[in-house]
CSV table of C-alpha atoms in Angstrom, one decimal:
chain,number,residue,atom,x,y,z
S,71,MET,CA,0.0,-0.2,0.1
S,72,LYS,CA,1.2,3.6,-0.9
S,73,THR,CA,0.2,6.7,0.9
S,74,SER,CA,-0.4,9.9,-0.5
S,75,THR,CA,-1.1,13.7,0.4
S,76,GLN,CA,-1.9,16.6,-0.7
S,77,THR,CA,0.9,19.3,-1.6
S,78,CYS,CA,-1.2,22.4,-1.4
S,79,GLN,CA,-1.1,23.5,2.6
S,80,PRO,CA,3.1,22.8,2.7
S,81,ALA,CA,3.8,24.4,-0.6
S,82,ARG,CA,1.9,27.9,0.3
S,83,LYS,CA,3.9,28.2,2.9
S,84,PHE,CA,7.5,26.6,1.8
S,85,GLY,CA,6.9,26.4,-1.8
S,86,ASN,CA,6.9,23.3,-4.0
S,87,GLU,CA,10.1,22.0,-3.6
S,88,GLU,CA,10.3,22.2,0.3
S,89,ALA,CA,6.9,20.7,0.1
S,90,VAL,CA,8.0,17.6,-1.6
S,91,ARG,CA,11.1,17.2,0.5
S,92,MET,CA,8.8,17.8,3.6
S,93,ILE,CA,6.5,15.1,2.5
S,94,TYR,CA,9.2,12.7,1.8
S,95,GLU,CA,10.5,13.1,5.2
S,96,ALA,CA,7.1,12.7,6.6
S,97,GLY,CA,7.0,8.9,5.5
S,98,PHE,CA,4.4,9.5,2.5
S,99,ASP,CA,5.0,7.4,-1.0
S,100,CYS,CA,2.8,9.7,-3.2
S,101,LEU,CA,1.9,13.1,-4.1
S,102,ASP,CA,-1.2,14.8,-5.0
S,103,HIS,CA,-0.4,18.4,-6.1
S,104,SER,CA,-2.8,20.7,-5.8
S,105,MET,CA,-3.5,23.6,-8.2
S,106,PHE,CA,-6.3,25.2,-7.0
S,107,GLY,CA,-6.2,28.5,-5.0
S,108,GLY,CA,-5.9,32.2,-6.1
S,109,LYS,CA,-8.3,34.6,-8.2
S,110,PRO,CA,-7.9,35.9,-12.0
S,111,GLY,CA,-4.2,37.0,-12.7
S,112,SER,CA,-2.9,35.6,-9.0
S,113,ALA,CA,-3.0,31.9,-9.5
S,114,LEU,CA,0.1,30.2,-9.5
S,115,ILE,CA,-1.4,28.0,-12.5
S,116,GLU,CA,-1.6,30.9,-14.5
S,117,GLN,CA,2.0,32.4,-13.9
S,118,GLU,CA,4.5,32.9,-16.7
S,119,GLY,CA,7.1,29.6,-16.1
S,120,PHE,CA,4.7,27.5,-14.6
S,121,LEU,CA,4.8,24.2,-17.0
S,122,ALA,CA,8.8,24.9,-16.7
S,123,ASP,CA,8.1,24.9,-12.7
S,124,MET,CA,6.3,21.9,-13.2
S,125,LYS,CA,8.9,20.0,-15.0
S,126,LYS,CA,11.7,20.8,-12.0
S,127,LEU,CA,9.1,20.0,-9.6
S,128,ARG,CA,8.8,15.9,-11.3
S,129,LYS,CA,12.6,16.2,-11.1
S,130,THR,CA,12.4,16.9,-7.7
S,131,ALA,CA,10.1,13.7,-6.2
S,132,ASP,CA,12.6,11.6,-8.7
S,133,SER,CA,15.2,12.6,-6.8
S,134,TYR,CA,13.3,11.6,-3.3
S,135,GLY,CA,12.1,8.2,-5.3
S,136,MET,CA,8.5,9.5,-4.8
S,137,GLU,CA,5.9,9.6,-7.4
S,138,PHE,CA,2.7,12.1,-8.1
S,139,ASN,CA,-0.5,9.5,-8.2
S,140,GLN,CA,-3.0,12.4,-9.2
S,141,THR,CA,-3.3,16.0,-9.1
S,142,HIS,CA,-6.1,18.2,-8.3
S,143,ALA,CA,-7.0,20.7,-10.8
S,144,PRO,CA,-8.2,24.2,-10.3
S,145,PHE,CA,-12.0,24.6,-8.5
S,146,ALA,CA,-14.8,25.3,-8.3
S,147,SER,CA,-14.3,24.0,-11.6
S,148,PHE,CA,-17.6,26.1,-13.1
S,149,ARG,CA,-19.5,28.7,-11.1
S,150,GLU,CA,-23.5,29.2,-12.2
S,151,GLY,CA,-23.9,32.7,-13.6
S,152,GLU,CA,-20.4,33.7,-13.2
S,153,ASP,CA,-19.6,33.6,-17.2
S,154,ASP,CA,-16.3,36.0,-16.3
S,155,TYR,CA,-15.1,33.0,-13.9
S,156,ASN,CA,-16.0,30.5,-16.1
S,157,GLN,CA,-14.0,31.9,-19.1
S,158,TRP,CA,-11.0,32.2,-16.5
S,159,VAL,CA,-10.9,28.7,-15.0
S,160,LYS,CA,-11.6,26.8,-17.9
S,161,PRO,CA,-7.9,27.0,-19.9
S,162,LEU,CA,-6.6,26.2,-16.2
S,163,ILE,CA,-8.4,23.1,-15.9
S,164,ILE,CA,-7.2,22.5,-19.4
S,165,LYS,CA,-3.8,23.9,-18.4
S,166,ALA,CA,-3.9,21.0,-15.0
S,167,ILE,CA,-4.6,18.5,-17.3
S,168,GLU,CA,-1.1,19.0,-19.2
S,169,VAL,CA,0.2,19.3,-15.8
S,170,THR,CA,-0.7,16.3,-14.7
S,171,GLY,CA,0.9,14.5,-17.7
S,172,ILE,CA,4.2,16.6,-17.1
S,173,LEU,CA,4.3,15.1,-13.4
S,174,GLY,CA,3.8,11.6,-14.6
S,175,ALA,CA,0.7,11.5,-12.8
S,176,LYS,CA,-2.4,9.1,-14.1
S,177,TYR,CA,-5.3,11.0,-12.6
S,178,VAL,CA,-6.4,14.4,-12.3
S,179,VAL,CA,-9.2,15.2,-10.1
S,180,ILE,CA,-11.6,17.7,-11.2
S,181,HIS,CA,-14.8,18.7,-9.2
S,182,PRO,CA,-17.9,18.2,-10.2
S,183,PHE,CA,-20.6,21.5,-10.4
S,184,PHE,CA,-23.5,22.4,-9.5
S,185,VAL,CA,-26.1,24.2,-11.3
S,186,SER,CA,-29.7,24.9,-10.9
S,187,GLU,CA,-31.3,22.8,-13.4
S,188,ASN,CA,-30.0,20.1,-15.9
S,189,LYS,CA,-26.9,19.6,-13.4
S,190,LYS,CA,-26.3,16.1,-14.7
S,191,GLN,CA,-26.5,16.9,-18.3
S,192,ALA,CA,-24.0,20.0,-17.8
S,193,ASN,CA,-21.6,18.9,-16.2
S,194,MET,CA,-21.6,15.8,-18.9
S,195,ASP,CA,-21.3,18.3,-21.8
S,196,PHE,CA,-18.5,20.1,-19.4
S,197,PHE,CA,-16.7,17.1,-18.7
S,198,GLY,CA,-17.0,15.9,-22.4
S,199,SER,CA,-15.3,18.7,-23.3
S,200,LEU,CA,-12.0,18.2,-21.6
S,201,ILE,CA,-12.1,14.6,-22.8
S,202,PRO,CA,-10.0,15.3,-25.7
S,203,PHE,CA,-7.3,17.3,-23.7
S,204,ALA,CA,-6.8,14.4,-21.5
S,205,LYS,CA,-6.3,11.5,-24.1
S,206,LYS,CA,-3.5,14.0,-25.5
S,207,ASN,CA,-1.9,14.3,-22.2
S,208,GLY,CA,-2.2,10.3,-21.3
S,209,VAL,CA,-4.2,11.2,-18.0
S,210,SER,CA,-7.7,10.1,-16.7
S,211,ILE,CA,-10.1,12.2,-15.1
S,212,ALA,CA,-11.5,11.4,-11.9
S,213,LEU,CA,-14.7,13.3,-10.2
S,214,GLU,CA,-14.6,13.8,-6.7
S,215,ASN,CA,-17.7,13.2,-4.8
S,216,LEU,CA,-19.1,16.4,-3.2
S,217,PHE,CA,-21.5,18.4,-1.3
S,218,THR,CA,-22.7,21.9,-2.0
S,219,TYR,CA,-23.9,24.4,0.3
S,220,ASP,CA,-27.6,25.4,-0.3
S,221,PRO,CA,-27.6,29.6,0.8
S,222,ASP,CA,-31.4,29.2,1.0
S,223,LYS,CA,-31.6,26.0,3.4
S,224,ASP,CA,-28.2,27.2,5.1
S,225,CYS,CA,-26.7,23.6,5.1
S,226,LEU,CA,-24.4,21.5,2.6
S,227,VAL,CA,-26.8,19.3,0.4
S,228,LYS,CA,-25.8,16.5,-1.8
S,229,ALA,CA,-24.4,17.3,-5.1
S,230,VAL,CA,-23.6,15.9,-8.5
S,231,CYS,CA,-21.6,13.0,-8.0
S,232,ALA,CA,-22.5,13.0,-3.9
S,233,ASP,CA,-23.1,9.1,-3.7
S,234,GLY,CA,-21.7,6.2,-5.4
S,235,PRO,CA,-24.9,5.7,-7.7
S,236,GLU,CA,-25.0,8.7,-9.5
């Protein structure tokens, strides 16, 4: 059995390469590289040189004998009624798929999203549009089961893929 953890918290504080070292020294075998967080214009995945940095990060992980077993793409992957956000985030998700291939991971986790109507079809269309990029980079898309916040009910409710059968 291999153990894995996300890179996001130590990487935010210490940088990606130091995070890999710390995770290795903590006894983990694998890495889940997190590419979420940030606002338009400030997300790390948007920065010039990011792909080169990811190639360097792969070499760092290799030097410790560690592998990236999966990555997490930016999320939320879609926000209903927020066209500017959606036009910003989708190219970053496509870039995250490319990064997943660079890091040698087999899976990119992309979160399904909640919309008020036709949520299953909206997600099918969105994820279907990503398949060519996944194939090109030799990775599979993994959907994470999630809940969402309902402001009208002031509580968490099931979202798309909140349980196995869906």
